[in-house]
Amino acid sequence: MYDYRFVSIEHVSGACQLFRRRCFEDIGGYVPVKSGGIDHIAVITARMKGWKTRTFTEKICLHHRKIGTAERGALSAKFRVGALDYALVGIRYGIFRTVYQMSKRPYVIGGLTLLVGYVTASIKHAQRPVSDELVAFRRREQMKRLKKFLLGGKQPQSELPPAHS
């Protein structure tokens, strides 16, 4: 379950993703990424190409373990997510995400681990597995949502290209 004050209703978890064939072909399918996040990249790419994405909150998908912990522990997974955040988000959004994560278990240390993953990838100048265009699109989306949240939902909608049906 996500807290939709902080997670966009347009985000769709990988285990629940369904695509129209044309959309899936448009985005090039799931592109292999060594660091992970292929599902996340797919849904962002779909929006960048003008497709509408949406989570149906009335449907529930139960994970039987914490996301990202198939091959690692919870803190290692947070570190990896922080490194992936470096590839997809700006530092301003990353800081707010870190603070938010500190309010969840494991308190404080989880958020700090996320930040350390981000900073480590930044120091190493880790290669981004996505285009600069996708990074810029994602950052615009996040800053729009962050401003809307901080302004109490009073920010006007940005001018996005018309979405495909």
mmCIF file of C-alpha atoms in Angstrom, residues 17 32 39 61 70 92 98 104 115 131 137 147:
data_model
loop_
_atom_site.group_PDB
_atom_site.id
_atom_site.type_symbol
_atom_site.label_atom_id
_atom_site.label_comp_id
_atom_site.label_asym_id
_atom_site.label_seq_id
_atom_site.Cartn_x
_atom_site.Cartn_y
_atom_site.Cartn_z
ATOM 1 C CA GLN A 17 1.940 -3.410 -14.871
ATOM 2 C CA PRO A 32 17.476 -4.632 -19.390
ATOM 3 C CA ASP A 39 9.533 -1.567 -14.398
ATOM 4 C CA CYS A 61 -1.196 -6.553 -4.997
ATOM 5 C CA ALA A 70 14.962 -10.846 -3.209
ATOM 6 C CA ARG A 92 16.329 18.292 -4.095
ATOM 7 C CA THR A 98 15.244 10.754 2.369
ATOM 8 C CA LYS A 104 9.264 4.621 8.123
ATOM 9 C CA LEU A 115 20.860 9.049 0.912
ATOM 10 C CA SER A 131 18.565 8.980 -21.601
ATOM 11 C CA PHE A 137 11.225 14.436 -17.765
ATOM 12 C CA LYS A 147 5.627 21.917 -5.359
#
